[in-house]
């Protein structure tokens, strides 16, 4: 039974991922749609960060927020993304000691 | 990361593209490993065997949905409900794939198809903020290497978690829960520094996602936030703006 659930999950996940690969060469979007699609990554990043970041530690939304602010500061200083990630992990580690 | 993408000299080869793709996936790996291990542990506790829990990572490759499925299996929820919930939660990848595939126009379908299957929130984000590779020779190898690296760490981590249990000390793995958020921030901030005008896109997406998440399933809320936030781009981004 679990196997069928896995296969079902794989199918309903794969189809939405694959569909655009098939349709994209068959359509020509007007320029405003292209601009919309080019803005999707920024919008997606926003939606992926907030409010999810407040759930990093259960019942302690400030932990994620502080970790996130440290990441913003480090990234703003131009640090490599790996250091941004490490710095923010360290921050959360220290404030939850 | 930014500088690495630009360091590619006038003549990138397949190997340099593969190398820079794999190194672009390092922050994803740092985020995926602890989460995948935690998933493996949870899936094992929910009654899945090693083959099943690893196969789910191989075939589904979607963190949040796999956690949800493991939880639902543990409390005995039926197959149809699990599959429908997975569809809702993962539908956002349709929007992301549309955006990514639109950048890969002209690249043969036999390359686009496997890349689209490897699309997650994280691989999409990294790919989107490296738009230049799409136009360079061997550029697809950058995306392919990045996705394969992320995918391998996800599958390996799941298996490790299932077999060995929690190998990362709980204190550390708890702190590592911030890793992917920090990566998203680390990808977004340099873009904002370059073009402040994208700030409204980000803020609208956050606000819509937050508001909708009070009423709708998480999956639909993210889709709504992404689509509505992206709408701002129609006015904000310039014609032919590729970044």
CSV table of N, CA and C in Angstrom, one decimal, chain A residues 20-54:
chain,number,residue,atom,x,y,z
A,20,UNK,N,5.3,22.4,-17.9
A,20,UNK,CA,5.8,23.6,-18.6
A,20,UNK,C,6.9,23.3,-19.6
A,21,UNK,N,7.7,22.2,-19.4
A,21,UNK,CA,8.7,21.8,-20.3
A,21,UNK,C,8.1,21.5,-21.7
A,22,UNK,N,6.9,20.9,-21.7
A,22,UNK,CA,6.3,20.5,-22.9
A,22,UNK,C,5.6,21.7,-23.6
A,23,UNK,N,5.0,22.6,-22.7
A,23,UNK,CA,4.1,23.6,-23.4
A,23,UNK,C,4.9,24.9,-23.8
A,24,UNK,N,6.1,25.1,-23.1
A,24,UNK,CA,6.8,26.4,-23.3
A,24,UNK,C,7.2,26.7,-24.7
A,25,UNK,N,7.6,25.6,-25.5
A,25,UNK,CA,8.0,25.9,-26.8
A,25,UNK,C,6.9,26.1,-27.8
A,26,UNK,N,5.7,25.7,-27.3
A,26,UNK,CA,4.5,25.8,-28.2
A,26,UNK,C,3.8,27.2,-28.1
A,27,UNK,N,4.2,28.0,-27.1
A,27,UNK,CA,3.5,29.2,-26.9
A,27,UNK,C,4.4,30.4,-27.0
A,28,UNK,N,4.0,31.5,-27.5
A,28,UNK,CA,4.8,32.7,-27.4
A,28,UNK,C,4.0,33.7,-26.5
A,29,UNK,N,4.6,34.0,-25.4
A,29,UNK,CA,4.0,34.9,-24.4
A,29,UNK,C,4.1,36.3,-24.8
A,30,UNK,N,3.1,37.1,-24.6
A,30,UNK,CA,3.3,38.6,-24.8
A,30,UNK,C,4.3,39.1,-23.7
A,31,UNK,N,4.9,40.2,-24.0
A,31,UNK,CA,6.0,40.7,-23.1
A,31,UNK,C,5.6,40.8,-21.6
A,32,UNK,N,4.4,41.2,-21.4
A,32,UNK,CA,4.0,41.3,-20.0
A,32,UNK,C,4.0,40.0,-19.2
A,33,UNK,N,3.7,38.9,-19.9
A,33,UNK,CA,3.7,37.6,-19.3
A,33,UNK,C,5.2,37.2,-19.0
A,34,UNK,N,6.1,37.5,-19.9
A,34,UNK,CA,7.5,37.3,-19.7
A,34,UNK,C,8.0,38.0,-18.5
A,35,UNK,N,7.6,39.3,-18.3
A,35,UNK,CA,8.0,40.0,-17.2
A,35,UNK,C,7.4,39.4,-15.9
A,36,UNK,N,6.2,39.0,-16.0
A,36,UNK,CA,5.6,38.3,-14.8
A,36,UNK,C,6.4,37.1,-14.4
A,37,UNK,N,6.7,36.3,-15.4
A,37,UNK,CA,7.5,35.0,-15.1
A,37,UNK,C,8.9,35.4,-14.6
A,38,UNK,N,9.5,36.4,-15.1
A,38,UNK,CA,10.8,36.8,-14.7
A,38,UNK,C,10.8,37.3,-13.2
A,39,UNK,N,9.6,37.8,-12.8
A,39,UNK,CA,9.5,38.3,-11.4
A,39,UNK,C,9.2,37.2,-10.4
A,40,UNK,N,8.7,36.0,-11.0
A,40,UNK,CA,8.3,34.9,-10.1
A,40,UNK,C,9.4,34.5,-9.1
A,41,UNK,N,10.7,34.4,-9.5
A,41,UNK,CA,11.7,34.0,-8.5
A,41,UNK,C,11.8,34.9,-7.3
A,42,UNK,N,11.7,36.2,-7.5
A,42,UNK,CA,11.7,37.1,-6.3
A,42,UNK,C,10.5,36.9,-5.5
A,43,UNK,N,9.3,36.8,-6.1
A,43,UNK,CA,8.1,36.6,-5.4
A,43,UNK,C,8.1,35.2,-4.6
A,44,UNK,N,8.6,34.2,-5.3
A,44,UNK,CA,8.7,32.9,-4.7
A,44,UNK,C,9.6,32.9,-3.5
A,45,UNK,N,10.8,33.6,-3.6
A,45,UNK,CA,11.7,33.7,-2.5
A,45,UNK,C,11.0,34.4,-1.3
A,46,UNK,N,10.3,35.5,-1.6
A,46,UNK,CA,9.6,36.1,-0.5
A,46,UNK,C,8.6,35.2,0.2
A,47,UNK,N,7.8,34.5,-0.6
A,47,UNK,CA,6.8,33.6,-0.1
A,47,UNK,C,7.4,32.4,0.7
A,48,UNK,N,8.6,32.0,0.2
A,48,UNK,CA,9.2,30.8,0.9
A,48,UNK,C,9.9,31.3,2.2
A,49,UNK,N,10.3,32.5,2.3
A,49,UNK,CA,10.9,33.0,3.5
A,49,UNK,C,9.9,33.3,4.6
A,50,UNK,N,8.9,34.0,4.2
A,50,UNK,CA,7.9,34.5,5.2
A,50,UNK,C,6.5,34.0,4.9
A,51,UNK,N,5.7,33.5,5.9
A,51,UNK,CA,6.0,33.4,7.3
A,51,UNK,C,6.8,32.2,7.8
A,52,UNK,N,7.2,31.3,6.8
A,52,UNK,CA,7.8,30.0,7.2
A,52,UNK,C,9.0,30.2,8.2
A,53,UNK,N,9.7,31.2,8.0
A,53,UNK,CA,10.9,31.4,8.9
A,53,UNK,C,10.6,31.5,10.4
A,54,UNK,N,9.4,31.8,10.7
A,54,UNK,CA,9.0,31.9,12.1
A,54,UNK,C,8.8,30.6,12.7
